[in-house]
Amino acid sequence: MARERKFSTDELYRAVKQLLLEHGYDNFTISLLAEQLDVSRGTIYKYFENKEELLTEFMVREMDLFLLELKKVEAKRGFVAQFDYILELVFENTDFHQILSMASLIPAHLTKKALSNKKRLEQQHFEMYRLLADVIRLGKEEKKLKEHLPDSVILGFIFQVIAIPNYFGVPKPQWVASIKEILMHGMFEQDN
Amino acid sequence: MARERKFSTDELYRAVKQLLLEHGYDNFTISLLAEQLDVSRGTIYKYFENKEELLTEFMVREMDLFLLELKKVEAKRGFVAQFDYILELVFENTDFHQILSMASLIPAHLTKKALSNKKRLEQQHFEMYRLLADVIRLGKEEKKLKEHLPDSVILGFIFQVIAIPNYFGVPKPQWVASIKEILMHGMFEQDN
DNA sequence: CACTAAAGTGACAGTAGTGTCACTTTAGAA
DNA sequence: TTCTAAAGTGACACTACTGTCACTTTAGTG
């Protein structure tokens, strides 16, 4: 009944992701995306009213995928297993962290659809926080995590840690092990 | 012999800083700066050939000011005093960290002056690394820092830590103390 | 085979930036 | 007072986006 599409929805979102990571939020353009998908700019506007709608739609989708994986943490028994699972997840999704940090760059004034996407994204943010806060609560209940540390500092650390630049190319296993050790027991020798 | 200037060099750089922090590297414009200084755009081009020259000049200047403070670390006796000094410096200069992170957004193709500024900035980066690496070396020599942790992970942590967002407005003294404790001894209870 | 409707196109108007330059203004020197 | 040169101006040409829309293309239907 209609002409064949030149790209699938999946290809589109994969291209958006690549371009966002490569050029950053502010330098992402519809021209760049159209070029990547080998179509004209006009075509993109058949699927999205404007750039912000496209980008917020993309972010909601990414967040959904990540939350799906993160929810599996509830099935893990005991704080230590949950902690390990989260760190592994975080290190397997360094892209996601970069994308997430772009959420704050979404402009304030938006069209209806983009605005509702933004609201949804805030809900997802909150859901993510709820899941992680549960893990921290368990850690404190099990007397594994230091009671007096504010939850938000603990959360902040876990998420900020993956943004540490590996300038000198420390091999990944050593890199991850080192970061995990500092998070758990610090960089100072015990007897100090 | 000449007309009176409408702004001092210091006012100019203060305006640049404010606008960079407020709008980010990509959304910094000469129009915005001119407006802030209450002059026309053309005036700015009397002092700088182009935007990148202005911004690299600004960054070199900021870096110089920071290095001046950082160098004082060499006068501190013993690793613990040096460590404390650095953390204090870092938390007193959260702006600087934001500015520093923009260095990676400077485009690759630049005019002569901007390019030489960029090179200078890289030297300063290196100088900063050298100073910090010395502190870490001392920490390991004094058996205060864990020998097996790569220097770059330790450095990365210290610098990334100040970017942790204080969403829930934990009071600053508690915030800083918590972060310092995690860095030194981790978020896990000792007996685990 | 002709019709339909989704898919795709490219020219268009609008906006917002950059860097340039001939010109105007003005403080101080001669 | 006149002259000079630095300081400042605003119009100009250019570039690179955004979002729109009348039009073309094409796979499948009747």
CSV table of C-alpha atoms (C1' of nucleotides) in Angstrom, one decimal:
chain,number,residue,atom,x,y,z
A,1,MET,CA,0.0,0.0,0.0
A,2,ALA,CA,3.0,2.3,0.5
A,3,ARG,CA,6.5,2.8,-0.5
A,4,GLU,CA,9.3,0.9,1.3
A,5,ARG,CA,11.0,2.7,4.1
A,6,LYS,CA,14.8,3.4,3.7
A,7,PHE,CA,15.5,2.8,7.4
A,8,SER,CA,13.9,1.0,10.4
A,9,THR,CA,13.0,2.7,13.7
A,10,ASP,CA,15.9,0.7,15.2
A,11,GLU,CA,18.4,2.0,12.7
A,12,LEU,CA,17.2,5.5,13.3
A,13,TYR,CA,17.7,5.3,17.1
A,14,ARG,CA,21.1,3.7,16.7
A,15,ALA,CA,22.1,6.5,14.4
A,16,VAL,CA,20.9,9.1,16.9
A,17,LYS,CA,22.9,7.4,19.7
A,18,GLN,CA,26.1,7.3,17.7
A,19,LEU,CA,25.8,10.9,16.6
A,20,LEU,CA,24.9,12.1,20.2
A,21,LEU,CA,28.0,10.4,21.5
A,22,GLU,CA,30.2,11.6,18.7
A,23,HIS,CA,29.1,15.2,18.5
A,24,GLY,CA,27.3,16.0,21.8
A,25,TYR,CA,23.8,17.3,22.4
A,26,ASP,CA,24.4,20.8,21.2
A,27,ASN,CA,26.1,19.7,18.0
A,28,PHE,CA,23.6,17.1,17.0
A,29,THR,CA,21.8,18.2,13.9
A,30,ILE,CA,19.0,16.8,11.7
A,31,SER,CA,21.2,17.2,8.7
A,32,LEU,CA,23.8,14.9,10.3
A,33,LEU,CA,21.1,12.3,11.1
A,34,ALA,CA,19.6,12.5,7.6
A,35,GLU,CA,23.1,12.0,6.1
A,36,GLN,CA,23.8,9.0,8.4
A,37,LEU,CA,20.5,7.4,7.3
A,38,ASP,CA,21.0,8.3,3.6
A,39,VAL,CA,17.7,10.3,3.4
A,40,SER,CA,16.9,13.9,3.0
A,41,ARG,CA,16.2,16.1,6.0
A,42,GLY,CA,12.6,16.4,5.2
A,43,THR,CA,12.1,12.7,5.7
A,44,ILE,CA,13.0,12.9,9.4
A,45,TYR,CA,10.2,15.5,9.8
A,46,LYS,CA,7.7,12.8,8.6
A,47,TYR,CA,8.4,11.0,11.9
A,48,PHE,CA,9.0,13.8,14.4
A,49,GLU,CA,7.6,17.2,14.7
A,50,ASN,CA,10.9,18.7,15.7
A,51,LYS,CA,14.4,18.0,17.0
A,52,GLU,CA,13.5,18.1,20.7
A,53,GLU,CA,10.7,15.6,20.2
A,54,LEU,CA,13.1,13.2,18.5
A,55,LEU,CA,15.7,13.5,21.2
A,56,THR,CA,13.4,13.3,24.1
A,57,GLU,CA,11.8,10.2,22.5
A,58,PHE,CA,15.2,8.7,22.1
A,59,MET,CA,16.2,9.4,25.7
A,60,VAL,CA,12.9,7.9,27.1
A,61,ARG,CA,13.7,4.8,25.1
A,62,GLU,CA,17.2,4.5,26.3
A,63,MET,CA,16.1,5.0,29.9
A,64,ASP,CA,13.4,2.2,29.5
A,65,LEU,CA,16.1,-0.2,28.3
A,66,PHE,CA,18.4,0.6,31.2
A,67,LEU,CA,15.6,0.4,33.8
A,68,LEU,CA,14.7,-3.0,32.4
A,69,GLU,CA,18.2,-4.2,33.3
A,70,LEU,CA,18.4,-2.3,36.5
A,71,LYS,CA,15.1,-3.8,37.8
A,72,LYS,CA,16.8,-7.2,37.7
A,73,VAL,CA,18.7,-6.1,40.8
A,74,GLU,CA,15.7,-6.8,42.9
A,75,ALA,CA,16.0,-10.5,42.2
A,76,LYS,CA,19.6,-10.6,43.6
A,77,ARG,CA,19.8,-11.9,47.1
A,78,GLY,CA,21.7,-9.8,49.6
A,79,PHE,CA,23.3,-6.4,49.4
A,80,VAL,CA,26.7,-7.5,48.1
A,81,ALA,CA,25.3,-9.3,45.2
A,82,GLN,CA,23.1,-6.3,44.3
A,83,PHE,CA,26.1,-3.9,44.7
A,84,ASP,CA,28.2,-6.1,42.4
A,85,TYR,CA,25.4,-6.3,39.9
A,86,ILE,CA,24.9,-2.5,39.8
A,87,LEU,CA,28.6,-1.8,39.3
A,88,GLU,CA,28.8,-4.3,36.5
A,89,LEU,CA,25.8,-2.8,34.8
A,90,VAL,CA,27.2,0.7,35.2
A,91,PHE,CA,30.5,-0.3,33.6
A,92,GLU,CA,28.8,-2.2,30.7
A,93,ASN,CA,26.8,0.9,29.9
A,94,THR,CA,29.2,3.8,29.9
A,95,ASP,CA,27.4,5.1,26.9
A,96,PHE,CA,24.2,5.3,28.8
A,97,HIS,CA,25.8,7.5,31.4
A,98,GLN,CA,26.9,10.0,28.8
A,99,ILE,CA,23.4,10.1,27.3
A,100,LEU,CA,21.8,10.5,30.7
A,101,SER,CA,24.0,13.5,31.4
A,102,MET,CA,22.6,15.2,28.3
A,103,ALA,CA,19.1,15.2,29.8
A,104,SER,CA,19.9,18.4,31.6
A,105,LEU,CA,20.6,20.1,28.3
A,106,ILE,CA,17.0,19.7,27.0
A,107,PRO,CA,15.6,23.2,26.6
A,108,ALA,CA,12.8,24.4,28.9
A,109,HIS,CA,10.4,25.5,26.2
A,110,LEU,CA,9.0,22.6,24.2
A,111,THR,CA,6.1,21.5,22.1
A,112,LYS,CA,3.4,19.3,23.7
A,113,LYS,CA,4.8,15.9,22.8
A,114,ALA,CA,8.4,16.8,23.7
A,115,LEU,CA,7.3,18.2,27.0
A,116,SER,CA,5.4,15.0,27.9
A,117,ASN,CA,8.5,13.0,27.0
A,118,LYS,CA,10.5,15.2,29.3
A,119,LYS,CA,8.1,14.6,32.1
A,120,ARG,CA,8.2,10.9,31.5
A,121,LEU,CA,12.0,11.1,31.6
A,122,GLU,CA,11.8,12.7,35.0
A,123,GLN,CA,9.6,9.9,36.2
A,124,GLN,CA,12.1,7.4,35.0
A,125,HIS,CA,14.9,9.3,36.7
A,126,PHE,CA,12.9,9.0,39.9
A,127,GLU,CA,12.2,5.3,39.4
A,128,MET,CA,16.0,4.8,38.9
A,129,TYR,CA,16.7,6.6,42.1
A,130,ARG,CA,14.0,4.6,44.0
A,131,LEU,CA,15.6,1.3,42.9
A,132,LEU,CA,19.1,2.4,43.9
A,133,ALA,CA,17.9,3.9,47.1
A,134,ASP,CA,16.4,0.5,48.0
A,135,VAL,CA,19.8,-1.2,47.5
A,136,ILE,CA,21.5,1.4,49.7
A,137,ARG,CA,18.9,0.9,52.4
A,138,LEU,CA,19.5,-2.9,52.3
A,139,GLY,CA,23.3,-2.2,52.5
A,140,LYS,CA,22.8,-0.1,55.6
A,141,GLU,CA,20.4,-2.7,57.2
A,142,GLU,CA,22.9,-5.4,56.6
A,143,LYS,CA,25.5,-3.2,58.2
A,144,LYS,CA,27.6,-3.4,55.1
A,145,LEU,CA,27.4,0.3,54.2
A,146,LYS,CA,28.4,3.0,56.6
A,147,GLU,CA,25.2,4.2,58.2
A,148,HIS,CA,26.2,7.9,58.5
A,149,LEU,CA,27.0,8.5,54.8
A,150,PRO,CA,24.1,10.3,53.0
A,151,ASP,CA,22.4,8.1,50.4
A,152,SER,CA,22.9,10.9,47.8
A,153,VAL,CA,26.6,10.9,48.3
A,154,ILE,CA,26.8,7.1,47.9
A,155,LEU,CA,24.6,7.3,44.8
A,156,GLY,CA,26.6,10.2,43.3
A,157,PHE,CA,29.8,8.3,43.7
A,158,ILE,CA,28.6,5.2,42.0
A,159,PHE,CA,27.3,7.2,39.0
A,160,GLN,CA,30.2,9.7,38.7
A,161,VAL,CA,32.8,7.0,38.9
A,162,ILE,CA,32.2,5.7,35.4
A,163,ALA,CA,33.0,9.2,34.0
A,164,ILE,CA,36.5,9.0,35.3
A,165,PRO,CA,38.7,9.4,32.2
A,166,ASN,CA,41.0,6.5,31.6
A,167,TYR,CA,43.7,8.7,30.0
A,168,PHE,CA,46.6,6.3,30.4
A,169,GLY,CA,44.7,3.3,29.1
A,170,VAL,CA,44.8,1.1,32.3
A,171,PRO,CA,43.5,-2.3,31.2
A,172,LYS,CA,39.8,-2.6,31.9
A,173,PRO,CA,39.8,-5.5,34.4
A,174,GLN,CA,42.4,-3.6,36.5
A,175,TRP,CA,40.6,-0.4,36.0
A,176,VAL,CA,37.2,-1.7,37.2
A,177,ALA,CA,38.8,-3.6,40.1
A,178,SER,CA,40.7,-0.5,41.3
A,179,ILE,CA,37.6,1.7,41.2
A,180,LYS,CA,35.5,-1.0,43.0
A,181,GLU,CA,38.1,-1.2,45.7
A,182,ILE,CA,38.3,2.5,46.2
A,183,LEU,CA,34.5,2.7,46.4
A,184,MET,CA,34.3,-0.1,49.0
A,185,HIS,CA,37.4,0.4,51.1
A,186,GLY,CA,39.1,3.7,49.9
A,187,MET,CA,42.5,4.6,48.6
A,188,PHE,CA,44.2,4.7,52.0
A,189,GLU,CA,45.9,1.8,53.7
A,190,GLN,CA,43.8,0.3,56.5
A,191,ASP,CA,46.1,1.1,59.4
A,192,ASN,CA,46.0,4.9,58.8
B,1,MET,CA,45.8,59.9,23.2
B,2,ALA,CA,42.9,57.5,22.9
B,3,ARG,CA,39.3,57.1,23.9
B,4,GLU,CA,38.4,55.6,27.3
B,5,ARG,CA,37.7,51.9,27.3
B,6,LYS,CA,34.2,50.7,28.4
B,7,PHE,CA,35.5,47.6,30.2
B,8,SER,CA,38.7,46.4,31.7
B,9,THR,CA,40.4,43.1,30.8
B,10,ASP,CA,39.4,41.8,34.1
B,11,GLU,CA,35.8,42.6,33.6
B,12,LEU,CA,35.9,40.9,30.2
B,13,TYR,CA,37.3,37.6,31.6
B,14,ARG,CA,34.9,37.7,34.5
B,15,ALA,CA,32.0,38.0,32.0
B,16,VAL,CA,33.4,35.2,29.9
B,17,LYS,CA,33.6,32.9,32.9
B,18,GLN,CA,30.1,33.7,34.0
B,19,LEU,CA,28.7,33.1,30.5
B,20,LEU,CA,30.6,29.9,30.1
B,21,LEU,CA,29.3,28.5,33.4
B,22,GLU,CA,25.8,29.7,32.6
B,23,HIS,CA,25.4,28.6,29.0
B,24,GLY,CA,28.2,26.0,28.4
B,25,TYR,CA,30.9,26.1,25.8
B,26,ASP,CA,28.7,25.5,22.8
B,27,ASN,CA,26.2,28.1,23.6
B,28,PHE,CA,28.7,30.8,24.4
B,29,THR,CA,28.4,33.6,21.8
B,30,ILE,CA,30.1,36.8,21.1
B,31,SER,CA,26.7,38.6,21.1
B,32,LEU,CA,26.1,37.4,24.7
B,33,LEU,CA,29.5,38.6,25.8
B,34,ALA,CA,29.1,42.0,24.1
B,35,GLU,CA,25.6,42.4,25.7
B,36,GLN,CA,27.0,41.6,29.1
B,37,LEU,CA,29.8,44.2,28.7
B,38,ASP,CA,27.4,46.7,27.1
B,39,VAL,CA,29.3,47.1,23.9
B,40,SER,CA,28.7,46.1,20.3
B,41,ARG,CA,29.9,42.8,18.9
B,42,GLY,CA,32.5,44.5,16.7
B,43,THR,CA,34.3,45.9,19.8
B,44,ILE,CA,35.1,42.3,21.0
B,45,TYR,CA,36.9,41.7,17.7
B,46,LYS,CA,39.2,44.6,18.4
B,47,TYR,CA,40.8,42.5,21.1
B,48,PHE,CA,40.5,39.0,19.7
B,49,GLU,CA,40.7,37.7,16.1
B,50,ASN,CA,38.0,35.2,16.7
B,51,LYS,CA,35.9,33.3,19.3
B,52,GLU,CA,38.3,30.4,19.8
B,53,GLU,CA,41.2,32.7,20.4
B,54,LEU,CA,39.2,34.5,23.1
B,55,LEU,CA,38.2,31.2,24.8
B,56,THR,CA,41.6,29.6,24.7
B,57,GLU,CA,43.2,32.7,26.1
B,58,PHE,CA,40.6,32.7,28.9
B,59,MET,CA,41.3,29.0,29.7
B,60,VAL,CA,45.1,29.5,29.8
B,61,ARG,CA,44.6,32.3,32.2
B,62,GLU,CA,42.3,30.3,34.5
B,63,MET,CA,44.7,27.4,34.4
B,64,ASP,CA,47.6,29.7,35.4
B,65,LEU,CA,45.6,31.0,38.4
B,66,PHE,CA,44.8,27.5,39.5
B,67,LEU,CA,48.4,26.2,39.0
B,68,LEU,CA,49.6,29.1,41.1
B,69,GLU,CA,47.5,27.8,44.0
B,70,LEU,CA,48.3,24.1,43.3
B,71,LYS,CA,52.0,24.7,43.4
B,72,LYS,CA,51.7,25.7,47.1
B,73,VAL,CA,51.1,22.0,47.7
B,74,GLU,CA,54.9,21.5,47.4
B,75,ALA,CA,55.4,23.5,50.6
B,76,LYS,CA,53.2,21.3,52.7
B,77,ARG,CA,55.0,18.7,54.8
B,78,GLY,CA,53.9,15.1,54.5
B,79,PHE,CA,51.4,13.4,52.3
B,80,VAL,CA,48.3,13.8,54.6
B,81,ALA,CA,48.8,17.6,54.7
B,82,GLN,CA,49.2,17.7,50.9
B,83,PHE,CA,46.1,15.5,50.4
B,84,ASP,CA,44.0,17.7,52.6
B,85,TYR,CA,45.3,20.8,50.8
B,86,ILE,CA,44.4,19.4,47.4
B,87,LEU,CA,40.9,18.4,48.4
B,88,GLU,CA,40.2,21.8,49.9
B,89,LEU,CA,41.5,23.5,46.8
B,90,VAL,CA,39.3,21.3,44.6
B,91,PHE,CA,36.2,22.0,46.6
B,92,GLU,CA,36.9,25.7,46.7
B,93,ASN,CA,37.2,25.7,42.9
B,94,THR,CA,34.3,23.7,41.6
B,95,ASP,CA,33.9,26.4,38.8
B,96,PHE,CA,37.4,25.7,37.7
B,97,HIS,CA,36.6,22.0,37.2
B,98,GLN,CA,33.7,22.8,35.0
B,99,ILE,CA,35.8,25.2,32.9
B,100,LEU,CA,38.6,22.6,32.7
B,101,SER,CA,36.2,20.0,31.3
B,102,MET,CA,35.4,22.4,28.5
B,103,ALA,CA,38.9,22.2,27.2
B,104,SER,CA,38.0,19.0,25.4
B,105,LEU,CA,35.4,20.9,23.4
B,106,ILE,CA,37.9,23.3,21.7
B,107,PRO,CA,37.7,22.5,18.0
B,108,ALA,CA,40.7,20.9,16.2
B,109,HIS,CA,41.1,23.5,13.4
B,110,LEU,CA,42.2,26.8,14.8
B,111,THR,CA,44.0,30.0,13.7
B,112,LYS,CA,47.7,30.4,14.8
B,113,LYS,CA,47.2,32.2,18.1
B,114,ALA,CA,44.3,30.0,19.2
B,115,LEU,CA,46.4,26.9,18.3
B,116,SER,CA,49.4,28.1,20.4
B,117,ASN,CA,47.0,28.8,23.3
B,118,LYS,CA,45.7,25.2,23.0
B,119,LYS,CA,49.2,23.9,23.0
B,120,ARG,CA,50.0,26.0,26.1
B,121,LEU,CA,46.9,24.6,27.8
B,122,GLU,CA,48.1,21.1,27.1
B,123,GLN,CA,51.4,21.9,28.8
B,124,GLN,CA,49.6,23.3,31.8
B,125,HIS,CA,47.5,20.1,31.9
B,126,PHE,CA,50.7,18.2,32.0
B,127,GLU,CA,52.2,20.4,34.7
B,128,MET,CA,49.1,19.8,36.8
B,129,TYR,CA,49.4,16.1,36.4
B,130,ARG,CA,53.1,16.2,37.3
B,131,LEU,CA,52.4,18.1,40.6
B,132,LEU,CA,49.6,15.7,41.5
B,133,ALA,CA,51.6,12.6,40.6
B,134,ASP,CA,54.3,13.8,43.0
B,135,VAL,CA,51.8,13.9,45.8
B,136,ILE,CA,50.6,10.4,45.0
B,137,ARG,CA,54.2,9.1,44.8
B,138,LEU,CA,54.8,10.6,48.3
B,139,GLY,CA,51.6,8.9,49.6
B,140,LYS,CA,52.8,5.6,48.4
B,141,GLU,CA,56.3,6.1,49.8
B,142,GLU,CA,54.8,6.9,53.2
B,143,LYS,CA,52.7,3.8,52.9
B,144,LYS,CA,49.5,5.9,53.3
B,145,LEU,CA,48.1,5.2,49.8
B,146,LYS,CA,47.6,1.6,48.6
B,147,GLU,CA,50.6,0.8,46.5
B,148,HIS,CA,48.8,-1.3,43.9
B,149,LEU,CA,46.2,1.3,42.8
B,150,PRO,CA,47.2,2.9,39.5
B,151,ASP,CA,48.0,6.6,39.8
B,152,SER,CA,45.6,7.5,37.1
B,153,VAL,CA,42.7,5.9,39.0
B,154,ILE,CA,43.5,7.8,42.1
B,155,LEU,CA,43.9,11.1,40.2
B,156,GLY,CA,40.7,10.5,38.3
B,157,PHE,CA,38.8,9.9,41.5
B,158,ILE,CA,40.0,13.1,43.1
B,159,PHE,CA,39.0,15.2,40.1
B,160,GLN,CA,35.7,13.5,39.2
B,161,VAL,CA,34.5,13.6,42.8
B,162,ILE,CA,33.8,17.3,42.7
B,163,ALA,CA,31.4,16.8,39.8
B,164,ILE,CA,29.0,14.7,41.9
B,165,PRO,CA,25.7,16.5,41.8
B,166,ASN,CA,24.4,17.5,45.2
B,167,TYR,CA,20.7,17.0,44.1
B,168,PHE,CA,19.3,16.8,47.6
B,169,GLY,CA,21.2,19.7,49.0
B,170,VAL,CA,23.3,18.0,51.7
B,171,PRO,CA,25.0,20.8,53.7
B,172,LYS,CA,28.5,21.5,52.4
B,173,PRO,CA,30.5,20.5,55.5
B,174,GLN,CA,28.8,17.1,55.7
B,175,TRP,CA,29.0,16.8,51.9
B,176,VAL,CA,32.7,17.4,51.8
B,177,ALA,CA,33.4,15.2,54.9
B,178,SER,CA,31.4,12.3,53.4
B,179,ILE,CA,33.3,12.5,50.1
B,180,LYS,CA,36.6,12.7,51.8
B,181,GLU,CA,35.8,9.7,53.9
B,182,ILE,CA,34.8,7.5,50.9
B,183,LEU,CA,37.9,8.5,49.1
B,184,MET,CA,40.1,7.6,52.1
B,185,HIS,CA,38.3,4.6,53.6
B,186,GLY,CA,35.4,3.7,51.3
B,187,MET,CA,31.7,3.3,51.8
B,188,PHE,CA,31.8,-0.2,53.3
B,189,GLU,CA,32.1,-0.9,57.0
B,190,GLN,CA,35.6,-2.0,57.9
B,191,ASP,CA,34.8,-5.5,59.1
B,192,ASN,CA,33.3,-6.6,55.8
C,1,DC,C1',-3.5,-0.8,-15.3
C,2,DA,C1',-4.7,2.9,-12.7
C,3,DC,C1',-5.3,4.5,-8.0
C,4,DT,C1',-4.0,5.3,-3.3
C,5,DA,C1',-1.4,6.6,0.4
C,6,DA,C1',2.8,6.3,2.7
C,7,DA,C1',7.7,7.5,2.0
C,8,DG,C1',10.8,10.6,0.4
C,9,DT,C1',12.5,15.1,-1.8
C,10,DG,C1',14.4,19.7,-2.3
C,11,DA,C1',13.5,24.5,-2.5
C,12,DC,C1',11.9,28.0,0.6
C,13,DA,C1',11.6,31.3,4.5
C,14,DG,C1',13.2,32.2,8.9
C,15,DT,C1',16.7,32.6,12.6
C,16,DA,C1',21.0,33.1,14.8
C,17,DG,C1',25.4,32.9,14.7
C,18,DT,C1',30.5,34.5,12.7
C,19,DG,C1',34.0,37.7,11.2
C,20,DT,C1',34.8,42.2,8.4
C,21,DC,C1',35.2,47.0,7.6
C,22,DA,C1',34.4,51.8,6.6
C,23,DC,C1',32.9,54.9,9.5
C,24,DT,C1',32.2,57.7,14.0
C,25,DT,C1',33.6,59.2,18.6
C,26,DT,C1',36.8,61.0,21.9
C,27,DA,C1',40.9,61.8,25.1
C,28,DG,C1',45.1,63.6,25.0
C,29,DA,C1',49.3,65.4,22.4
C,30,DA,C1',51.1,69.1,19.6
D,1,DT,C1',42.5,74.4,18.2
D,2,DT,C1',43.6,70.8,15.5
D,3,DC,C1',45.2,66.3,14.8
D,4,DT,C1',45.9,61.5,15.9
D,5,DA,C1',45.0,57.0,17.0
D,6,DA,C1',42.7,53.9,19.9
D,7,DA,C1',37.9,52.6,21.0
D,8,DG,C1',33.6,51.7,19.6
D,9,DT,C1',29.7,51.0,16.0
D,10,DG,C1',26.5,48.8,13.0
D,11,DA,C1',25.6,47.3,8.4
D,12,DC,C1',27.2,43.6,5.4
D,13,DA,C1',28.2,39.1,3.5
D,14,DC,C1',28.5,34.5,4.8
D,15,DT,C1',27.3,30.0,6.9
D,16,DA,C1',24.6,26.6,9.1
D,17,DC,C1',21.1,25.5,11.1
D,18,DT,C1',15.4,24.7,11.7
D,19,DG,C1',10.8,23.6,10.2
D,20,DT,C1',7.4,23.7,6.1
D,21,DC,C1',5.2,22.2,2.1
D,22,DA,C1',3.9,21.2,-2.7
D,23,DC,C1',5.6,17.9,-5.3
D,24,DT,C1',7.5,13.1,-6.8
D,25,DT,C1',8.1,8.2,-6.2
D,26,DT,C1',6.6,3.6,-5.5
D,27,DA,C1',4.5,-0.9,-3.4
D,28,DG,C1',0.4,-2.9,-3.0
D,29,DT,C1',-4.8,-3.0,-3.9
D,30,DG,C1',-9.0,-3.3,-6.5
